[in-house]
Amino acid sequence: MDPFDNLLRGVRADGAVFGRSVLSPPWALRFTEPVGESPLAYLTGWRMALAADLLAEPAATVTSVARRVGYADAFGFSAAFKRVRGMSPTAYRKEVSAVGA
């Protein structure tokens, strides 16, 4: 079993797993000050880093990677990946495979 499966189980792309109390201003400030970004920004960055590693695997599809990192569909995942990484998951995969070749 992949160790990330338990971490990502039930995590939605909008961060609903955190719940209202965790995203409340006092808690969010306590998180943001030492970390340097909001809880949702941190979660998104972590997910995209994991997704980038998964996309390097030739057998993984964009849809399977999206689901592994907590997105319900490839479209929402692709939009988030492009926003964070500056390129689509497919373009990223091509770039990674060209470097590795």
XYZ file of N, CA and C in Angstrom:
303
model
N 0.842 -1.187 0.000
C 0.000 0.000 0.000
C 0.885 1.247 0.000
N 0.516 2.214 -0.776
C 1.234 3.478 -0.875
C 1.029 4.280 0.411
N 2.090 4.799 1.023
C 1.922 5.546 2.271
C 1.093 6.816 2.119
N 1.004 7.350 0.908
C 0.232 8.564 0.697
C -1.267 8.296 0.619
N -1.662 7.057 0.376
C -3.081 6.743 0.271
C -3.845 7.140 1.525
N -3.309 6.811 2.686
C -3.984 7.169 3.935
C -4.010 8.669 4.146
N -2.938 9.349 3.785
C -2.891 10.796 3.961
C -3.896 11.511 3.076
N -4.097 10.995 1.880
C -4.945 11.677 0.907
C -6.383 11.193 0.904
N -6.647 10.086 1.585
C -8.002 9.556 1.608
C -8.934 10.591 2.223
N -9.955 10.962 1.499
C -10.928 11.918 2.001
C -10.523 13.371 1.859
N -9.381 13.653 1.275
C -8.970 15.037 1.086
C -9.520 15.528 -0.244
N -10.296 16.575 -0.180
C -10.842 17.139 -1.406
C -9.967 18.278 -1.872
N -10.032 18.558 -3.167
C -9.192 19.602 -3.749
C -9.449 20.967 -3.137
N -10.645 21.204 -2.615
C -10.938 22.508 -2.027
C -10.523 22.590 -0.566
N -9.890 21.536 -0.060
C -9.388 21.548 1.300
C -10.436 21.264 2.350
N -11.584 20.728 1.963
C -12.677 20.501 2.903
C -12.279 19.595 4.056
N -11.248 18.821 3.906
C -10.813 17.942 4.980
C -10.414 18.733 6.222
N -9.951 19.942 6.046
C -9.521 20.742 7.181
C -10.673 21.109 8.105
N -11.850 21.302 7.552
C -12.984 21.711 8.365
C -12.906 23.186 8.720
N -13.978 23.697 9.273
C -14.053 25.125 9.564
C -13.104 25.551 10.672
N -12.961 24.744 11.703
C -12.129 25.168 12.825
C -10.663 25.302 12.433
N -10.201 24.449 11.564
C -8.802 24.492 11.154
C -8.531 25.684 10.243
N -9.521 26.076 9.479
C -9.331 27.207 8.572
C -9.737 28.528 9.203
N -10.099 28.517 10.472
C -10.478 29.753 11.137
C -9.270 30.685 11.194
N -9.504 31.971 11.195
C -8.387 32.917 11.180
C -7.318 32.684 12.250
N -7.658 32.423 13.523
C -6.574 32.219 14.501
C -5.680 31.025 14.169
N -6.290 29.906 13.805
C -5.478 28.732 13.492
C -4.700 28.950 12.203
N -5.338 29.497 11.197
C -4.662 29.732 9.920
C -3.463 30.658 10.108
N -3.596 31.665 10.956
C -2.464 32.556 11.230
C -1.340 31.822 11.946
N -1.684 30.974 12.894
C -0.655 30.198 13.598
C 0.072 29.255 12.641
N -0.612 28.789 11.625
C 0.016 27.929 10.617
C 0.854 28.767 9.656
N 0.278 29.875 9.175
C 0.905 30.681 8.134
C 2.194 31.349 8.596
N 2.232 31.829 9.820
C 3.417 32.552 10.287
C 4.693 31.717 10.208
N 4.753 30.526 10.768
C 6.007 29.768 10.681
C 6.235 29.107 9.320
N 5.156 28.734 8.640
C 5.289 28.001 7.380
C 5.498 28.942 6.199
N 4.895 30.115 6.265
C 5.067 31.094 5.196
C 3.985 31.076 4.136
N 3.007 30.209 4.298
C 1.878 30.165 3.372
C 0.666 29.596 4.095
N -0.503 29.816 3.506
C -1.740 29.360 4.133
C -1.824 27.834 4.121
N -2.682 27.274 4.977
C -2.835 25.814 4.972
C -3.233 25.267 3.599
N -4.138 25.955 2.902
C -4.565 25.458 1.588
C -3.457 25.582 0.549
N -2.687 26.657 0.600
C -1.570 26.809 -0.341
C -0.521 25.723 -0.085
N -0.268 25.445 1.180
C 0.688 24.393 1.534
C 0.209 23.034 1.031
N -1.061 22.732 1.274
C -1.628 21.458 0.825
C -1.556 21.337 -0.691
N -1.911 22.400 -1.390
C -1.865 22.367 -2.851
C -0.441 22.152 -3.354
N 0.510 22.861 -2.785
C 1.904 22.688 -3.197
C 2.410 21.280 -2.940
N 2.041 20.735 -1.787
C 2.457 19.371 -1.454
C 1.852 18.371 -2.434
N 0.577 18.573 -2.743
C -0.087 17.669 -3.694
C 0.551 17.750 -5.072
N 0.887 18.944 -5.527
C 1.476 19.098 -6.858
C 2.894 18.526 -6.909
N 3.626 18.611 -5.805
C 4.952 17.984 -5.753
C 4.824 16.462 -5.849
N 3.869 15.912 -5.123
C 3.608 14.478 -5.205
C 3.153 14.103 -6.608
N 2.270 14.902 -7.182
C 1.779 14.632 -8.536
C 2.919 14.655 -9.546
N 3.844 15.591 -9.400
C 4.980 15.666 -10.319
C 5.792 14.375 -10.269
N 6.014 13.856 -9.069
C 6.732 12.582 -8.941
C 5.956 11.450 -9.603
N 4.656 11.422 -9.397
C 3.827 10.357 -9.977
C 3.769 10.450 -11.500
N 3.756 11.674 -12.025
C 3.703 11.848 -13.484
C 4.973 11.358 -14.167
N 6.049 11.238 -13.438
C 7.292 10.722 -14.010
C 7.222 9.220 -14.258
N 6.247 8.559 -13.657
C 6.067 7.130 -13.877
C 5.342 6.923 -15.206
N 5.949 6.230 -16.153
C 5.355 6.080 -17.491
C 3.963 5.439 -17.500
N 3.693 4.536 -16.582
C 2.407 3.829 -16.586
C 1.270 4.653 -15.988
N 1.577 5.708 -15.275
C 0.541 6.509 -14.607
C -0.152 7.425 -15.608
N -1.475 7.452 -15.535
C -2.242 8.370 -16.377
C -2.517 9.652 -15.586
N -2.864 10.714 -16.295
C -3.199 11.964 -15.623
C -4.398 11.739 -14.705
N -5.372 10.972 -15.148
C -6.550 10.689 -14.328
C -6.172 9.927 -13.068
N -5.308 8.933 -13.186
C -4.916 8.165 -11.999
C -4.106 9.023 -11.026
N -3.263 9.883 -11.549
C -2.491 10.793 -10.690
C -3.435 11.762 -9.992
N -4.403 12.297 -10.731
C -5.376 13.217 -10.133
C -6.075 12.559 -8.955
N -6.510 11.353 -9.131
C -7.211 10.648 -8.043
C -6.278 10.344 -6.879
N -5.046 9.982 -7.180
C -4.084 9.656 -6.105
C -3.786 10.857 -5.220
N -3.853 12.062 -5.787
C -3.550 13.258 -4.985
C -4.811 13.972 -4.513
N -5.976 13.325 -4.681
C -7.199 13.828 -4.066
C -8.137 14.632 -4.930
N -7.944 14.644 -6.229
C -8.852 15.361 -7.123
C -9.868 14.385 -7.704
N -11.096 14.820 -7.841
C -12.167 13.957 -8.344
C -12.057 13.725 -9.845
N -11.478 14.685 -10.550
C -11.364 14.518 -11.997
C -10.074 15.138 -12.511
N -9.705 14.735 -13.711
C -8.459 15.207 -14.317
C -8.523 16.679 -14.705
N -9.700 17.206 -14.981
C -9.812 18.602 -15.413
C -9.439 19.569 -14.288
N -10.005 19.362 -13.116
C -9.674 20.209 -11.976
C -8.210 20.070 -11.583
N -7.722 18.841 -11.609
C -6.322 18.599 -11.305
C -5.417 19.295 -12.310
N -5.726 19.169 -13.592
C -4.895 19.787 -14.633
C -4.832 21.300 -14.476
N -5.967 21.921 -14.152
C -5.998 23.369 -13.954
C -5.129 23.759 -12.756
N -5.237 23.017 -11.657
C -4.430 23.311 -10.467
C -2.946 23.076 -10.744
N -2.623 21.998 -11.427
C -1.227 21.692 -11.731
C -0.626 22.797 -12.593
N -1.356 23.224 -13.595
C -0.849 24.286 -14.474
C -0.684 25.595 -13.713
N -1.614 25.910 -12.818
C -1.514 27.136 -12.019
C -0.270 27.098 -11.128
N 0.009 25.952 -10.523
C 1.128 25.842 -9.584
C 2.460 25.621 -10.302
N 2.478 24.757 -11.300
C 3.722 24.363 -11.965
C 4.016 25.116 -13.260
N 3.031 25.857 -13.772
C 3.268 26.651 -14.974
C 3.138 25.892 -16.283
N 2.743 24.648 -16.218
C 2.513 23.847 -17.424
C 1.533 22.735 -17.103
N 0.922 22.209 -18.143
C -0.052 21.134 -17.948
C 0.657 19.862 -17.499
N -0.077 18.945 -16.899
C 0.542 17.668 -16.513
C 1.152 16.928 -17.706
N 0.495 17.000 -18.851
C 1.010 16.326 -20.046
C 2.316 16.957 -20.504
N 2.368 18.293 -20.512
C 3.600 18.985 -20.897
C 4.717 18.678 -19.903
N 4.373 18.632 -18.627
C 5.363 18.303 -17.607
C 5.922 16.899 -17.841
N 5.039 15.968 -18.108
C 5.467 14.587 -18.357
C 6.415 14.514 -19.550
N 6.091 15.242 -20.622
C 6.967 15.253 -21.813
C 8.328 15.831 -21.482
N 8.342 16.893 -20.686
C 9.602 17.520 -20.303
C 10.451 16.575 -19.456
N 9.823 15.894 -18.511
C 10.530 14.959 -17.639
C 11.066 13.790 -18.450
N 10.276 13.279 -19.377
C 10.739 12.123 -20.166
C 11.848 12.528 -21.127
N 11.846 13.784 -21.620
C 12.907 14.251 -22.506
C 14.216 14.396 -21.752
N 14.148 14.834 -20.514
C 15.349 14.990 -19.695
C 15.928 13.634 -19.338
N 15.051 12.678 -19.056
C 15.489 11.341 -18.670
C 15.971 10.494 -19.837
N 15.691 10.916 -21.054
C 16.055 10.105 -22.228
C 17.502 10.232 -22.594
